[in-house]
Amino acid sequence: MKELQQLVRPNIFALKPYSCARNEFTGEASVFIDANENPFDTSYNRYPDPLQILLKEKIAKLKGVRPSQIMLGNGSDEPIDLIIRIFCEPKHDNIVAIEPTYGMYQVCADVNNVEYRKVLLNADFSLSAERLLAATDDNTKVVFLCSPNNPTGNLLNRTEINKIIDNFSGIVVIDEAYIDFAGETSWLQSIDKLPNVVVLQTFSKAWGLAAVRCGMAFASEEIIAYFNKVKYPYNINLLTQNFVSERLDKVEEKDAWVKNILEQRDVLIKQLTKKSIVKQVYQTDANFVLVKVADANATYQHLMQKGIIVRNRNNVSLCSNCLRITVGTASENQALLNELN
């Protein structure tokens, strides 16, 4: 890995961050008249903690990391955008990512006017570290890897990821939005040994909090310091901080949901393979399955007319005539199966 100062954009390295009232004073006091807030207590009249310290302490215990290794964002999309803004000089640097994968990596790159290079996965959706590394050059600052990958559903081979981490001098982002459904340990277990890695996770999937919009980025303290330097001061509101904190006390409920989803995933896959319209059900480590059918467009339209909405991935690279189907409840899955008859 290059020195972090060599990877960070010069203007970001030199940036003096905005200092909000809650940055300048933390602790207890009897009178707060420093932030131009409404003085009348509504429970929400005060600005929230800009660094979400109490929530990060709970997350840190759960994830086995230090609070200083965590950045919380508005979903995972905020840290994705921040990574590009921190490390990639517009019109000069570039990003390399696998294809197909989560579409927001390219959207954020395009918004920031940063070149986005796609490296096709193998036909079986496996990763070739050699081909991906061959697409990098001296101006490649970031590599994005989604594992389990979206929309393919599979975990990327750990050995291949390690080759990229060991041989790429920039930042490697491993997006683990679906890791709770996979049979493999998180890259978080090795975060202290991987100074060039950022791991993304979310509360949207296994925790059932998609509407709350709270994502997590884990990295070295040095990288997290740049996140905190660039992010908007109060990016996570108090309602979100309190609600997520309450949900963290209900790990058993989350684990029960994951167990149920995995059981339903097995049932769904078994039944899908029996349908004549289904040509292939791809191996998955996520809470969804990618299914190749005879005619994805026609099948999608038929299901939509019946009030069953899946994701048509027919126009995505390597996914011709494929539908992405999220594992639902037993009754939702059965409704899908009935219509596929």
mmCIF file of N, CA, C and O in Angstrom, residues 18-78:
data_model
loop_
_atom_site.group_PDB
_atom_site.id
_atom_site.type_symbol
_atom_site.label_atom_id
_atom_site.label_comp_id
_atom_site.label_asym_id
_atom_site.label_seq_id
_atom_site.Cartn_x
_atom_site.Cartn_y
_atom_site.Cartn_z
ATOM 1 N N TYR A 18 -15.176 21.595 8.853
ATOM 2 C CA TYR A 18 -16.093 22.455 9.592
ATOM 3 C C TYR A 18 -16.174 21.986 11.038
ATOM 4 O O TYR A 18 -16.315 20.787 11.307
ATOM 5 N N SER A 19 -16.082 22.904 11.951
ATOM 6 C CA SER A 19 -16.173 22.577 13.376
ATOM 7 C C SER A 19 -17.526 23.025 13.898
ATOM 8 O O SER A 19 -17.805 24.223 13.993
ATOM 9 N N CYS A 20 -18.385 22.057 14.192
ATOM 10 C CA CYS A 20 -19.718 22.384 14.700
ATOM 11 C C CYS A 20 -19.689 22.524 16.216
ATOM 12 O O CYS A 20 -18.699 22.194 16.874
ATOM 13 N N ALA A 21 -20.772 23.010 16.768
ATOM 14 C CA ALA A 21 -20.833 23.263 18.208
ATOM 15 C C ALA A 21 -20.571 22.006 19.023
ATOM 16 O O ALA A 21 -19.891 22.037 20.042
ATOM 17 N N ARG A 22 -21.095 20.873 18.565
ATOM 18 C CA ARG A 22 -20.934 19.635 19.320
ATOM 19 C C ARG A 22 -19.549 19.030 19.156
ATOM 20 O O ARG A 22 -19.171 18.131 19.881
ATOM 21 N N ASN A 23 -18.757 19.517 18.168
ATOM 22 C CA ASN A 23 -17.350 19.136 18.075
ATOM 23 C C ASN A 23 -16.520 19.884 19.111
ATOM 24 O O ASN A 23 -15.578 19.339 19.689
ATOM 25 N N GLU A 24 -16.874 21.150 19.323
ATOM 26 C CA GLU A 24 -16.060 22.005 20.176
ATOM 27 C C GLU A 24 -16.310 21.761 21.663
ATOM 28 O O GLU A 24 -15.440 22.031 22.487
ATOM 29 N N PHE A 25 -17.509 21.249 21.994
ATOM 30 C CA PHE A 25 -17.769 20.906 23.394
ATOM 31 C C PHE A 25 -18.517 19.585 23.452
ATOM 32 O O PHE A 25 -19.554 19.412 22.811
ATOM 33 N N THR A 26 -17.963 18.662 24.211
ATOM 34 C CA THR A 26 -18.659 17.408 24.508
ATOM 35 C C THR A 26 -18.667 17.230 26.014
ATOM 36 O O THR A 26 -17.710 17.586 26.699
ATOM 37 N N GLY A 27 -19.739 16.672 26.524
ATOM 38 C CA GLY A 27 -19.837 16.479 27.969
ATOM 39 C C GLY A 27 -21.129 17.046 28.512
ATOM 40 O O GLY A 27 -22.069 17.326 27.767
ATOM 41 N N GLU A 28 -21.182 17.210 29.815
ATOM 42 C CA GLU A 28 -22.383 17.689 30.479
ATOM 43 C C GLU A 28 -22.226 19.160 30.861
ATOM 44 O O GLU A 28 -21.139 19.616 31.204
ATOM 45 N N ALA A 29 -23.325 19.886 30.777
ATOM 46 C CA ALA A 29 -23.363 21.283 31.209
ATOM 47 C C ALA A 29 -24.789 21.618 31.609
ATOM 48 O O ALA A 29 -25.732 20.894 31.276
ATOM 49 N N SER A 30 -24.961 22.721 32.323
ATOM 50 C CA SER A 30 -26.299 23.095 32.774
ATOM 51 C C SER A 30 -26.998 24.024 31.796
ATOM 52 O O SER A 30 -28.232 24.078 31.753
ATOM 53 N N VAL A 31 -26.232 24.741 31.006
ATOM 54 C CA VAL A 31 -26.805 25.691 30.055
ATOM 55 C C VAL A 31 -26.104 25.530 28.709
ATOM 56 O O VAL A 31 -24.881 25.685 28.615
ATOM 57 N N PHE A 32 -26.873 25.229 27.675
ATOM 58 C CA PHE A 32 -26.331 25.142 26.320
ATOM 59 C C PHE A 32 -26.904 26.296 25.490
ATOM 60 O O PHE A 32 -28.065 26.267 25.088
ATOM 61 N N ILE A 33 -26.083 27.308 25.264
ATOM 62 C CA ILE A 33 -26.514 28.440 24.437
ATOM 63 C C ILE A 33 -25.448 28.737 23.382
ATOM 64 O O ILE A 33 -25.164 29.896 23.051
ATOM 65 N N ASP A 34 -24.867 27.650 22.848
ATOM 66 C CA ASP A 34 -23.751 27.797 21.912
ATOM 67 C C ASP A 34 -24.111 27.484 20.464
ATOM 68 O O ASP A 34 -23.364 27.833 19.548
ATOM 69 N N ALA A 35 -25.254 26.814 20.205
ATOM 70 C CA ALA A 35 -25.505 26.287 18.858
ATOM 71 C C ALA A 35 -26.740 26.878 18.189
ATOM 72 O O ALA A 35 -27.215 26.345 17.187
ATOM 73 N N ASN A 36 -27.255 27.954 18.731
ATOM 74 C CA ASN A 36 -28.427 28.616 18.150
ATOM 75 C C ASN A 36 -29.624 27.668 18.023
ATOM 76 O O ASN A 36 -30.372 27.712 17.040
ATOM 77 N N GLU A 37 -29.776 26.788 19.020
ATOM 78 C CA GLU A 37 -30.899 25.845 19.026
ATOM 79 C C GLU A 37 -32.107 26.479 19.711
ATOM 80 O O GLU A 37 -31.987 27.441 20.464
ATOM 81 N N ASN A 38 -33.275 25.914 19.454
ATOM 82 C CA ASN A 38 -34.464 26.288 20.204
ATOM 83 C C ASN A 38 -34.281 25.789 21.640
ATOM 84 O O ASN A 38 -34.011 24.608 21.850
ATOM 85 N N PRO A 39 -34.416 26.648 22.655
ATOM 86 C CA PRO A 39 -34.140 26.219 24.028
ATOM 87 C C PRO A 39 -35.229 25.357 24.650
ATOM 88 O O PRO A 39 -35.015 24.760 25.709
ATOM 89 N N PHE A 40 -36.391 25.274 24.016
ATOM 90 C CA PHE A 40 -37.505 24.545 24.620
ATOM 91 C C PHE A 40 -37.417 23.060 24.280
ATOM 92 O O PHE A 40 -37.330 22.673 23.114
ATOM 93 N N ASP A 41 -37.453 22.241 25.321
ATOM 94 C CA ASP A 41 -37.187 20.811 25.189
ATOM 95 C C ASP A 41 -38.304 20.090 24.436
ATOM 96 O O ASP A 41 -39.437 20.008 24.902
ATOM 97 N N THR A 42 -37.974 19.571 23.271
ATOM 98 C CA THR A 42 -38.903 18.731 22.510
ATOM 99 C C THR A 42 -38.377 17.303 22.401
ATOM 100 O O THR A 42 -38.933 16.491 21.669
ATOM 101 N N SER A 43 -37.276 17.040 23.100
ATOM 102 C CA SER A 43 -36.498 15.795 22.995
ATOM 103 C C SER A 43 -35.603 15.795 21.760
ATOM 104 O O SER A 43 -34.668 15.006 21.669
ATOM 105 N N TYR A 44 -35.920 16.699 20.798
ATOM 106 C CA TYR A 44 -35.126 16.740 19.566
ATOM 107 C C TYR A 44 -34.700 18.164 19.219
ATOM 108 O O TYR A 44 -34.376 18.462 18.072
ATOM 109 N N ASN A 45 -34.683 19.046 20.186
ATOM 110 C CA ASN A 45 -34.309 20.428 19.905
ATOM 111 C C ASN A 45 -32.801 20.637 19.860
ATOM 112 O O ASN A 45 -32.331 21.659 19.384
ATOM 113 N N ARG A 46 -32.038 19.661 20.350
ATOM 114 C CA ARG A 46 -30.582 19.769 20.350
ATOM 115 C C ARG A 46 -29.979 18.992 19.180
ATOM 116 O O ARG A 46 -30.505 17.958 18.762
ATOM 117 N N TYR A 47 -28.852 19.491 18.655
ATOM 118 C CA TYR A 47 -28.161 18.771 17.595
ATOM 119 C C TYR A 47 -27.646 17.429 18.130
ATOM 120 O O TYR A 47 -27.250 17.316 19.294
ATOM 121 N N PRO A 48 -27.608 16.413 17.275
ATOM 122 C CA PRO A 48 -27.130 15.098 17.722
ATOM 123 C C PRO A 48 -25.610 15.047 17.773
ATOM 124 O O PRO A 48 -24.925 15.929 17.233
ATOM 125 N N ASP A 49 -25.092 14.014 18.394
ATOM 126 C CA ASP A 49 -23.653 13.777 18.425
ATOM 127 C C ASP A 49 -23.167 13.562 16.989
ATOM 128 O O ASP A 49 -23.592 12.609 16.322
ATOM 129 N N PRO A 50 -22.284 14.410 16.471
ATOM 130 C CA PRO A 50 -21.843 14.268 15.084
ATOM 131 C C PRO A 50 -21.020 13.015 14.822
ATOM 132 O O PRO A 50 -20.903 12.570 13.673
ATOM 133 N N LEU A 51 -20.469 12.429 15.880
ATOM 134 C CA LEU A 51 -19.654 11.216 15.718
ATOM 135 C C LEU A 51 -20.341 9.968 16.262
ATOM 136 O O LEU A 51 -19.751 8.888 16.270
ATOM 137 N N GLN A 52 -21.567 10.112 16.745
ATOM 138 C CA GLN A 52 -22.386 8.968 17.161
ATOM 139 C C GLN A 52 -21.637 8.021 18.118
ATOM 140 O O GLN A 52 -21.644 6.797 17.965
ATOM 141 N N ILE A 53 -20.968 8.585 19.111
ATOM 142 C CA ILE A 53 -20.058 7.827 19.972
ATOM 143 C C ILE A 53 -20.763 6.674 20.685
ATOM 144 O O ILE A 53 -20.271 5.533 20.684
ATOM 145 N N LEU A 54 -21.922 6.943 21.315
ATOM 146 C CA LEU A 54 -22.595 5.893 22.078
ATOM 147 C C LEU A 54 -23.034 4.738 21.168
ATOM 148 O O LEU A 54 -22.896 3.562 21.529
ATOM 149 N N LEU A 55 -23.543 5.069 20.003
ATOM 150 C CA LEU A 55 -23.974 4.027 19.072
ATOM 151 C C LEU A 55 -22.770 3.246 18.569
ATOM 152 O O LEU A 55 -22.815 2.003 18.463
ATOM 153 N N LYS A 56 -21.682 3.933 18.273
ATOM 154 C CA LYS A 56 -20.488 3.238 17.800
ATOM 155 C C LYS A 56 -19.925 2.299 18.862
ATOM 156 O O LYS A 56 -19.394 1.227 18.533
ATOM 157 N N GLU A 57 -20.040 2.669 20.108
ATOM 158 C CA GLU A 57 -19.552 1.791 21.178
ATOM 159 C C GLU A 57 -20.329 0.476 21.205
ATOM 160 O O GLU A 57 -19.744 -0.603 21.385
ATOM 161 N N LYS A 58 -21.641 0.539 20.979
ATOM 162 C CA LYS A 58 -22.454 -0.685 20.941
ATOM 163 C C LYS A 58 -22.119 -1.518 19.713
ATOM 164 O O LYS A 58 -22.013 -2.750 19.779
ATOM 165 N N ILE A 59 -21.953 -0.846 18.577
ATOM 166 C CA ILE A 59 -21.607 -1.568 17.348
ATOM 167 C C ILE A 59 -20.237 -2.220 17.488
ATOM 168 O O ILE A 59 -20.028 -3.361 17.059
ATOM 169 N N ALA A 60 -19.294 -1.496 18.087
ATOM 170 C CA ALA A 60 -17.938 -2.012 18.242
ATOM 171 C C ALA A 60 -17.916 -3.305 19.046
ATOM 172 O O ALA A 60 -17.212 -4.263 18.696
ATOM 173 N N LYS A 61 -18.694 -3.354 20.116
ATOM 174 C CA LYS A 61 -18.761 -4.577 20.929
ATOM 175 C C LYS A 61 -19.335 -5.731 20.123
ATOM 176 O O LYS A 61 -18.872 -6.872 20.221
ATOM 177 N N LEU A 62 -20.344 -5.444 19.331
ATOM 178 C CA LEU A 62 -20.999 -6.478 18.539
ATOM 179 C C LEU A 62 -20.082 -6.987 17.424
ATOM 180 O O LEU A 62 -20.044 -8.192 17.141
ATOM 181 N N LYS A 63 -19.331 -6.091 16.808
ATOM 182 C CA LYS A 63 -18.522 -6.440 15.639
ATOM 183 C C LYS A 63 -17.079 -6.809 15.972
ATOM 184 O O LYS A 63 -16.342 -7.275 15.098
ATOM 185 N N GLY A 64 -16.657 -6.579 17.204
ATOM 186 C CA GLY A 64 -15.288 -6.908 17.579
ATOM 187 C C GLY A 64 -14.252 -5.954 17.036
ATOM 188 O O GLY A 64 -13.128 -6.357 16.701
ATOM 189 N N VAL A 65 -14.625 -4.676 16.939
ATOM 190 C CA VAL A 65 -13.695 -3.644 16.480
ATOM 191 C C VAL A 65 -13.680 -2.513 17.498
ATOM 192 O O VAL A 65 -14.383 -2.564 18.503
ATOM 193 N N ARG A 66 -12.893 -1.484 17.228
ATOM 194 C CA ARG A 66 -12.861 -0.307 18.093
ATOM 195 C C ARG A 66 -13.797 0.770 17.547
ATOM 196 O O ARG A 66 -13.951 0.886 16.322
ATOM 197 N N PRO A 67 -14.418 1.567 18.402
ATOM 198 C CA PRO A 67 -15.303 2.639 17.909
ATOM 199 C C PRO A 67 -14.611 3.562 16.917
ATOM 200 O O PRO A 67 -15.235 4.056 15.975
ATOM 201 N N SER A 68 -13.315 3.772 17.103
ATOM 202 C CA SER A 68 -12.558 4.661 16.215
ATOM 203 C C SER A 68 -12.334 4.051 14.835
ATOM 204 O O SER A 68 -11.813 4.727 13.937
ATOM 205 N N GLN A 69 -12.734 2.792 14.634
ATOM 206 C CA GLN A 69 -12.619 2.136 13.327
ATOM 207 C C GLN A 69 -13.945 2.135 12.566
ATOM 208 O O GLN A 69 -14.066 1.470 11.542
ATOM 209 N N ILE A 70 -14.926 2.912 13.056
ATOM 210 C CA ILE A 70 -16.266 2.893 12.479
ATOM 211 C C ILE A 70 -16.644 4.271 11.963
ATOM 212 O O ILE A 70 -16.447 5.285 12.633
ATOM 213 N N MET A 71 -17.212 4.318 10.765
ATOM 214 C CA MET A 71 -17.896 5.505 10.259
ATOM 215 C C MET A 71 -19.327 5.098 9.946
ATOM 216 O O MET A 71 -19.563 4.061 9.330
ATOM 217 N N LEU A 72 -20.298 5.867 10.396
ATOM 218 C CA LEU A 72 -21.703 5.597 10.111
ATOM 219 C C LEU A 72 -22.190 6.566 9.041
ATOM 220 O O LEU A 72 -21.894 7.761 9.086
ATOM 221 N N GLY A 73 -22.936 6.014 8.081
ATOM 222 C CA GLY A 73 -23.406 6.843 6.985
ATOM 223 C C GLY A 73 -24.876 6.665 6.714
ATOM 224 O O GLY A 73 -25.528 5.762 7.260
ATOM 225 N N ASN A 74 -25.407 7.517 5.848
ATOM 226 C CA ASN A 74 -26.788 7.413 5.387
ATOM 227 C C ASN A 74 -26.833 6.245 4.399
ATOM 228 O O ASN A 74 -26.615 6.407 3.205
ATOM 229 N N GLY A 75 -27.113 5.042 4.915
ATOM 230 C CA GLY A 75 -26.977 3.825 4.141
ATOM 231 C C GLY A 75 -25.505 3.594 3.819
ATOM 232 O O GLY A 75 -24.618 4.305 4.312
ATOM 233 N N SER A 76 -25.222 2.594 2.975
ATOM 234 C CA SER A 76 -23.841 2.379 2.528
ATOM 235 C C SER A 76 -23.469 3.346 1.411
ATOM 236 O O SER A 76 -22.283 3.521 1.103
ATOM 237 N N ASP A 77 -24.471 3.983 0.809
ATOM 238 C CA ASP A 77 -24.202 4.868 -0.318
ATOM 239 C C ASP A 77 -23.370 6.082 0.088
ATOM 240 O O ASP A 77 -22.546 6.562 -0.690
ATOM 241 N N GLU A 78 -23.573 6.576 1.307
ATOM 242 C CA GLU A 78 -22.779 7.735 1.740
ATOM 243 C C GLU A 78 -21.297 7.393 1.846
ATOM 244 O O GLU A 78 -20.457 8.114 1.271
#
